[in-house]
Amino acid sequence: MKVLTVGGGGREHAAVEALHRSGAEIYAVMKNANPGIIARSAGYMLCDEKDVAAVCAFAKENGVELAYVGPEAPLEVGIVDALEAEGIRCAAPTKAAARIETSKTFMRELVDKYGIEGNLGFAHFDNAGDAEEYLRGIDHEIVVKPVGLTGGKGVKVQGEHLHGMGDTMQYINEIFDQNIGGAGVILEERAVGEEFTQMVFVDGRNIVPMPLVQDHKRAYEGDVGPNTGGMGSYTDSDHLLPFITQGEREQAIAILQSIVDAMAEEGCPYRGTMYGQFMLTVNGPKIIEINARFGDPEAMNVLPILETGFTDICWMMATGTLSGEVRFSDKATVCKYVVPRGYGVKSESGHEIAVDEESIAKCGATVFYANVDQRDGVLVTGTSRSVGVIGMAPTLEEAERNCEAALEYVKCDAIAVRHDIGTRALVQRRVDHMRELRSA
Ligand code: AMP
Ligand code: GLY
């Protein structure tokens, strides 16, 4: 089957690899020349992924039947609506359905309206004065979020990034002055616990869960520093995480099913991968955000261990025929992103980067290219995350070791890696943190 893919990051390279493995003939659109995607494509076009007309023309020219869209930006401008109007099936949500991610207010209000578990206290503001008045009337810590898309970097948490009223108002003013996210501010109750990602495949009605993943948003080792798109992530061989029970996981899955039901009820049925980011608190999982796509890096953990054909899954999502028959191998995975030095604050880009894929494979690992570009036969880093290295093994410890061994085969003189991701010490800290919260 001829399949259009949109996006040129690590998540999209992982998706392209899974589509290719399951028999798809790939036609890729991306803004950077991702060498991993190009190697698997029958045809590709470099262009702005939000240029709906150009993407549709490319899809028609190549006679694709099915489309997979990786990033949220093209979803927000209605790429799926346009492709569907051309008769192309899409394993991704329409513009209306993508609001679950593109408007944080839409998501909170939907969850509220349908009485779905896991919501947090929230209030939406379209000016700084009202936000300040609200802040003076509450006595708990909050999180400040621009309502629209910010590439995972617009969220600031009181007690972590913001200390006191002065700091908080300064950031709120900045959001309005610079129009960050473009749609006002949402203030949310701060949830305390351990974060986890539950992604599901959705066909408009039915959902099928993927293994649980834990991402690491903070830029630096020890979970400090600014929020990033995600520095790395791990899964365990039992598809749970060491700090969460099966019952708690089922609560998270039930929340996602309720959201899918509510969206169908609202007349904007959801098709495609849905990403649930939760905080596991002592009162169960709370919704941090819902995304209209795979997580990045999380896609790089789950897609390499997907045993069912991803092309078939995409077709089933697109056509409303998803069945429970989706299998993942029982391996643990550890993904560490190699990022440009300074990433999270100010990236140093344009450095040559060399990746020895063959040696990486010999380590029990795999590599996905992300924000790198091929220029005159040389691979160079961009300003965002460069390559994801994923170790896979029967246990988490071995997967982490495989990942570290493989990282030796990525060479560049201006990169950074969070080596603590997936290590026994950091995972144990998560387990201890949850145990302390539960016993308090
Ligand atoms: P987001 O972009 O919404 O994923 O937020 C980035 C990070 O901010 C999350 O991974 C959390 O660590 C933190 N965060 C967001 N919302 C909340 C919340 N309501 N309570 C506590 N932490 C949050
Ligand atoms: N890993 C976070 C995200 O994809 O939004």
XYZ file of C-alpha atoms and ligand atoms in Angstrom:
468
model
C 0.000 0.000 0.000
C 1.221 3.505 -0.824
C 1.395 5.590 2.358
C 2.017 9.305 2.810
C 3.987 10.287 5.901
C 4.251 13.840 7.185
C 7.079 14.929 9.476
C 10.848 14.621 9.672
C 11.643 14.010 13.351
C 12.673 10.959 15.374
C 9.055 10.014 15.966
C 8.389 10.056 12.226
C 11.523 8.058 11.422
C 10.310 5.401 13.909
C 6.864 5.410 12.249
C 8.333 5.204 8.749
C 10.493 2.257 9.816
C 7.418 0.459 11.261
C 5.349 1.203 8.138
C 8.141 0.029 5.845
C 8.607 -3.160 7.889
C 4.915 -3.949 7.390
C 4.908 -3.537 3.617
C 4.108 0.143 3.025
C 5.539 2.035 0.057
C 6.470 5.363 1.661
C 5.986 8.854 0.214
C 7.380 11.289 2.755
C 6.934 15.016 3.289
C 9.256 16.755 5.737
C 10.997 20.072 6.186
C 14.492 18.675 6.872
C 16.267 15.989 4.872
C 16.020 13.187 7.452
C 18.388 10.471 6.113
C 16.544 7.660 7.929
C 13.236 8.570 6.315
C 14.781 9.155 2.896
C 16.402 5.696 2.981
C 12.967 4.079 3.382
C 11.016 6.244 0.936
C 9.977 5.534 -2.626
C 9.603 9.301 -2.986
C 9.955 12.370 -0.808
C 9.455 16.123 -0.861
C 11.084 18.772 1.311
C 8.579 21.484 2.198
C 6.739 23.220 5.002
C 4.624 20.477 6.609
C 1.806 22.988 7.128
C 1.564 23.752 3.408
C -1.673 21.789 2.997
C -2.014 22.411 -0.756
C 1.528 21.239 -1.510
C 1.170 18.124 0.666
C -2.170 17.198 -0.960
C -0.738 17.680 -4.456
C 2.231 15.424 -3.605
C -0.115 12.774 -2.173
C -2.348 12.775 -5.252
C 0.557 12.755 -7.684
C 1.844 9.592 -6.050
C -1.531 7.896 -5.686
C -1.305 7.287 -1.937
C -4.266 5.577 -0.227
C -3.396 6.185 3.395
C -1.734 8.995 5.360
C 0.125 9.106 8.651
C 0.808 12.538 10.193
C 3.473 12.799 12.913
C 3.541 16.370 14.289
C 0.694 18.500 15.665
C 1.293 21.639 13.580
C -0.093 20.230 10.291
C -3.049 18.740 12.183
C -3.878 22.180 13.567
C -4.133 23.653 10.069
C -6.446 20.869 8.872
C -4.181 18.658 6.789
C -6.369 15.620 7.519
C -9.567 17.403 6.437
C -7.887 18.307 3.145
C -6.477 14.824 2.494
C -9.812 13.191 3.316
C -11.546 15.523 0.875
C -9.264 13.986 -1.775
C -10.386 10.479 -0.757
C -7.202 9.633 1.147
C -7.748 7.732 4.412
C -5.953 9.216 7.419
C -4.636 7.552 10.558
C -4.684 10.961 12.244
C -7.328 13.351 13.589
C -9.199 16.112 11.765
C -8.654 19.740 12.729
C -11.704 19.606 15.022
C -10.554 16.401 16.720
C -6.962 17.652 17.087
C -8.274 20.399 19.386
C -7.797 17.866 22.165
C -4.134 18.946 21.888
C -4.209 22.287 20.080
C -6.429 23.909 22.717
C -5.687 23.070 26.323
C -8.938 24.842 27.254
C -10.971 22.629 24.879
C -9.475 19.535 26.533
C -10.121 20.661 30.135
C -13.670 21.791 29.344
C -14.520 18.543 27.534
C -13.268 16.449 30.442
C -15.237 18.672 32.803
C -18.440 18.597 30.752
C -18.534 14.798 30.602
C -17.541 14.324 34.251
C -14.474 12.294 33.255
C -12.101 11.268 36.046
C -8.618 12.727 36.348
C -9.285 16.416 35.688
C -7.386 19.142 37.545
C -8.685 22.511 38.734
C -8.167 25.030 35.922
C -9.108 28.528 34.779
C -8.681 30.200 31.397
C -7.721 33.890 31.013
C -7.441 36.223 28.077
C -5.751 39.022 30.001
C -3.114 39.269 32.719
C -5.243 41.361 35.107
C -7.900 38.673 35.544
C -5.227 36.027 36.004
C -3.648 38.105 38.765
C -6.958 38.522 40.565
C -7.572 34.754 40.396
C -4.066 34.058 41.743
C -4.693 36.316 44.746
C -7.798 34.280 45.606
C -6.231 30.792 45.712
C -3.898 29.155 48.214
C -2.426 26.232 46.245
C 0.423 25.976 43.741
C -0.418 26.283 40.079
C 1.067 25.638 36.666
C 1.092 28.332 33.977
C 0.426 27.204 30.384
C -0.068 29.111 27.165
C -3.367 27.736 25.769
C -2.068 27.058 22.225
C 0.861 25.061 20.853
C 4.398 25.838 22.052
C 6.307 22.681 21.094
C 6.317 21.368 24.674
C 8.292 24.319 26.006
C 5.740 26.836 27.297
C 4.790 25.276 30.633
C 6.149 26.650 33.911
C 5.457 25.110 37.298
C 5.195 27.040 40.579
C 7.707 25.693 43.074
C 9.989 24.545 40.236
C 10.357 27.278 37.619
C 8.324 30.014 39.263
C 8.866 31.148 42.829
C 6.157 33.349 44.284
C 3.695 35.823 42.862
C 6.294 38.158 41.250
C 7.827 35.398 39.115
C 4.456 33.998 38.182
C 3.008 37.328 37.065
C 6.169 38.131 35.141
C 5.733 34.952 33.103
C 2.005 35.529 32.577
C 2.733 39.037 31.331
C 5.391 37.667 29.001
C 2.870 35.209 27.484
C 0.433 38.043 26.758
C 3.082 40.559 25.641
C 4.723 38.091 23.236
C 1.459 36.299 22.392
C 3.068 32.928 23.209
C 0.764 30.090 22.037
C -1.575 32.715 20.620
C -4.703 31.927 22.659
C -4.379 33.162 26.224
C -3.305 31.474 29.438
C -4.564 28.522 31.416
C -3.721 28.195 35.100
C -3.922 24.654 36.421
C -3.767 23.105 39.840
C -0.315 21.578 40.317
C -0.454 17.772 40.569
C 2.239 15.996 42.590
C 3.428 12.480 41.805
C 5.161 10.586 39.007
C 4.459 11.199 35.355
C 3.718 8.508 32.824
C 2.568 8.284 29.212
C -0.240 6.031 28.049
C -0.692 6.063 24.292
C -3.597 4.341 22.531
C -4.582 3.572 18.947
C -8.065 4.964 18.221
C -10.478 4.343 15.326
C -13.174 6.847 16.230
C -14.695 4.573 18.875
C -12.428 1.718 19.942
C -9.061 2.065 21.628
C -6.102 -0.307 21.906
C -3.428 0.563 24.502
C 0.325 0.580 23.981
C 2.966 -0.139 26.660
C 3.385 2.545 29.336
C 6.326 4.905 28.846
C 8.039 7.422 31.104
C 9.490 10.496 29.407
C 11.976 12.963 30.927
C 11.001 16.551 30.173
C 13.697 18.412 32.068
C 16.844 19.290 30.146
C 19.460 18.170 32.665
C 20.392 15.086 34.659
C 18.601 14.781 37.986
C 15.384 16.268 36.499
C 16.437 19.887 36.711
C 16.498 22.680 34.160
C 13.986 23.952 31.635
C 11.223 21.827 30.112
C 12.077 20.387 26.709
C 10.231 18.311 24.112
C 11.560 15.272 26.012
C 15.136 14.070 26.575
C 14.511 10.328 26.618
C 12.193 7.631 27.860
C 11.884 3.995 28.875
C 9.433 1.094 28.885
C 9.595 -2.079 30.955
C 9.253 -5.636 29.666
C 5.838 -6.107 31.350
C 4.558 -2.905 29.660
C 3.909 -1.382 33.095
C 6.245 0.977 34.976
C 7.869 0.034 38.298
C 5.913 2.647 40.302
C 2.388 2.025 38.992
C -0.142 -0.765 39.526
C -2.173 -2.508 36.826
C -5.323 -0.999 38.375
C -3.945 2.538 38.093
C -2.986 1.894 34.485
C -6.529 0.708 33.790
C -7.869 3.960 35.264
C -5.750 5.914 32.784
C -6.989 3.762 29.886
C -10.597 4.276 31.051
C -10.042 8.060 31.057
C -8.817 7.919 27.449
C -11.789 5.751 26.433
C -14.139 8.299 28.044
C -12.459 11.131 26.113
C -12.841 9.187 22.849
C -16.541 8.563 23.676
C -17.059 12.253 24.496
C -15.472 13.355 21.220
C -17.740 11.046 19.218
C -20.688 12.485 21.154
C -19.506 16.018 20.335
C -19.485 15.228 16.606
C -15.698 15.242 16.224
C -14.783 11.533 16.463
C -11.098 10.923 17.088
C -9.027 8.733 14.770
C -5.306 8.124 15.079
C -2.863 7.762 17.926
C -3.898 9.514 21.133
C -1.295 10.382 23.726
C -2.272 10.646 27.367
C 0.197 12.235 29.706
C -0.714 11.608 33.324
C 0.572 12.403 36.782
C 0.147 9.395 39.042
C -0.929 10.966 42.342
C -2.052 9.361 45.591
C -5.581 9.956 44.288
C -4.969 8.126 41.023
C -3.885 9.321 37.582
C -4.521 13.010 36.770
C -4.515 14.349 33.218
C -1.525 16.585 32.436
C -2.145 16.800 28.715
C -3.680 14.934 25.826
C -1.907 15.006 22.474
C -3.265 14.223 19.031
C -0.283 12.120 17.934
C 2.499 9.847 19.159
C 4.786 11.202 21.835
C 8.300 12.069 20.797
C 10.458 10.298 22.147
C 7.800 7.786 23.288
C 7.102 6.565 19.714
C 10.727 5.437 19.501
C 10.217 3.112 22.496
C 7.025 1.397 21.404
C 7.215 1.214 17.584
C 10.413 -0.905 17.420
C 8.757 -3.558 19.649
C 5.427 -3.510 17.783
C 4.856 -7.004 16.368
C 1.549 -6.375 14.596
C 1.957 -4.630 11.239
C 1.794 -0.865 11.742
C 0.453 -0.374 8.210
C -2.548 -2.569 9.094
C -3.058 -0.707 12.382
C -3.049 2.644 10.560
C -5.575 1.330 8.036
C -7.803 0.079 10.857
C -7.595 3.428 12.693
C -8.391 5.293 9.491
C -11.367 3.087 8.590
C -12.932 2.499 12.015
C -12.081 -1.193 12.096
C -9.597 -1.484 14.944
C -9.627 -4.838 16.731
C -7.909 -5.885 19.952
C -5.253 -7.814 18.046
C -2.206 -5.572 18.581
C 0.926 -7.233 19.970
C 4.151 -5.760 21.376
C 7.164 -7.925 22.229
C 7.955 -8.202 25.929
C 11.260 -6.317 25.737
C 12.255 -3.321 27.839
C 13.482 -0.247 25.946
C 15.579 2.790 26.883
C 15.717 5.800 24.569
C 18.221 8.618 25.073
C 18.085 11.615 22.803
C 21.344 13.114 21.602
C 20.620 16.868 21.533
C 22.670 19.880 20.427
C 24.690 21.473 23.220
C 22.612 24.213 24.862
C 19.265 22.596 23.912
C 16.471 23.901 26.146
C 18.059 27.372 26.371
C 19.975 28.165 23.177
C 21.089 25.326 20.913
C 24.423 25.335 19.123
C 23.469 23.977 15.710
C 25.180 23.267 12.386
C 27.777 20.824 13.748
C 28.725 17.723 11.812
C 27.360 14.534 13.363
C 28.382 10.962 12.469
C 26.217 7.917 13.205
C 27.528 4.367 12.836
C 24.264 2.454 12.368
C 25.898 -0.941 11.927
C 27.815 -0.778 15.202
C 24.703 0.520 16.989
C 22.716 -2.520 15.777
C 25.456 -4.822 17.120
C 24.870 -3.304 20.588
C 21.236 -4.494 20.678
C 20.105 -0.980 19.890
C 18.666 1.075 17.086
C 18.879 4.733 16.087
C 16.343 7.178 14.699
C 17.349 10.436 13.036
C 15.532 13.561 14.183
C 16.374 17.240 13.611
C 19.439 16.669 11.448
C 19.921 17.742 7.894
C 21.960 16.324 5.054
C 23.968 19.140 3.453
C 26.429 18.420 0.641
C 26.765 14.817 1.768
C 27.442 15.802 5.380
C 25.018 15.290 8.256
C 24.665 18.350 10.513
C 22.726 19.096 13.702
C 19.743 21.452 13.781
C 18.499 23.420 16.789
C 16.177 20.672 18.040
C 16.858 17.085 19.155
C 19.378 15.322 16.860
C 19.141 11.514 17.072
C 17.389 9.048 19.374
C 19.312 5.953 20.441
C 17.197 3.053 21.735
C 18.535 0.055 23.630
C 16.266 -3.016 23.724
C 16.597 -6.133 25.892
C 14.663 -8.544 28.119
C 15.338 -6.329 31.179
C 15.466 -2.580 31.774
C 19.053 -2.769 33.042
C 20.297 -4.516 29.901
C 18.329 -2.149 27.680
C 19.988 0.808 29.418
C 23.442 -0.754 28.997
C 22.773 -1.428 25.317
C 21.716 2.175 24.837
C 24.877 3.502 26.508
C 27.104 1.172 24.438
C 25.378 2.374 21.261
C 25.783 6.054 22.176
C 29.531 5.604 21.694
C 28.812 5.364 17.971
C 27.265 8.826 17.685
C 30.067 11.343 17.236
C 29.732 15.109 17.327
C 31.664 17.810 19.191
C 28.657 19.847 20.376
C 26.061 17.511 21.848
C 24.486 16.616 25.192
C 22.778 13.462 26.506
C 20.940 12.751 29.765
C 22.846 9.625 30.729
C 20.701 9.112 33.841
C 17.575 8.077 31.902
C 16.611 4.445 32.498
C 19.391 3.857 35.044
C 18.652 1.783 38.098
C 19.326 4.781 40.377
C 16.865 7.113 38.654
C 14.138 4.472 38.276
C 14.539 3.617 41.968
C 14.116 7.295 42.841
C 10.759 7.269 41.050
C 9.667 4.160 42.944
C 10.785 5.654 46.284
C 9.056 8.969 45.522
C 5.750 7.213 44.845
C 6.129 5.023 47.936
C 6.778 8.098 50.119
C 3.705 9.875 48.718
C 1.532 6.794 49.270
C 2.635 6.341 52.877
C 2.345 10.024 53.857
P 3.085 19.813 29.113
O 3.718 20.626 28.040
O 1.655 20.130 29.376
O 3.363 18.345 28.937
O 3.855 20.181 30.452
C 5.244 20.041 30.569
C 5.578 19.530 31.939
O 5.099 20.428 32.946
C 4.913 18.197 32.261
O 5.635 17.143 31.780
C 4.873 18.260 33.770
O 6.111 17.887 34.315
C 4.644 19.700 34.066
N 3.208 19.949 34.284
C 2.294 20.326 33.367
N 1.066 20.454 33.919
C 1.204 20.146 35.226
C 0.301 20.110 36.344
N -0.989 20.449 36.222
N 0.818 19.748 37.537
C 2.127 19.438 37.680
N 3.020 19.476 36.678
C 2.582 19.814 35.463
N 7.138 13.536 24.887
C 6.277 14.640 24.963
C 5.504 14.929 23.754
O 5.620 14.279 22.750
O 4.728 15.865 23.792
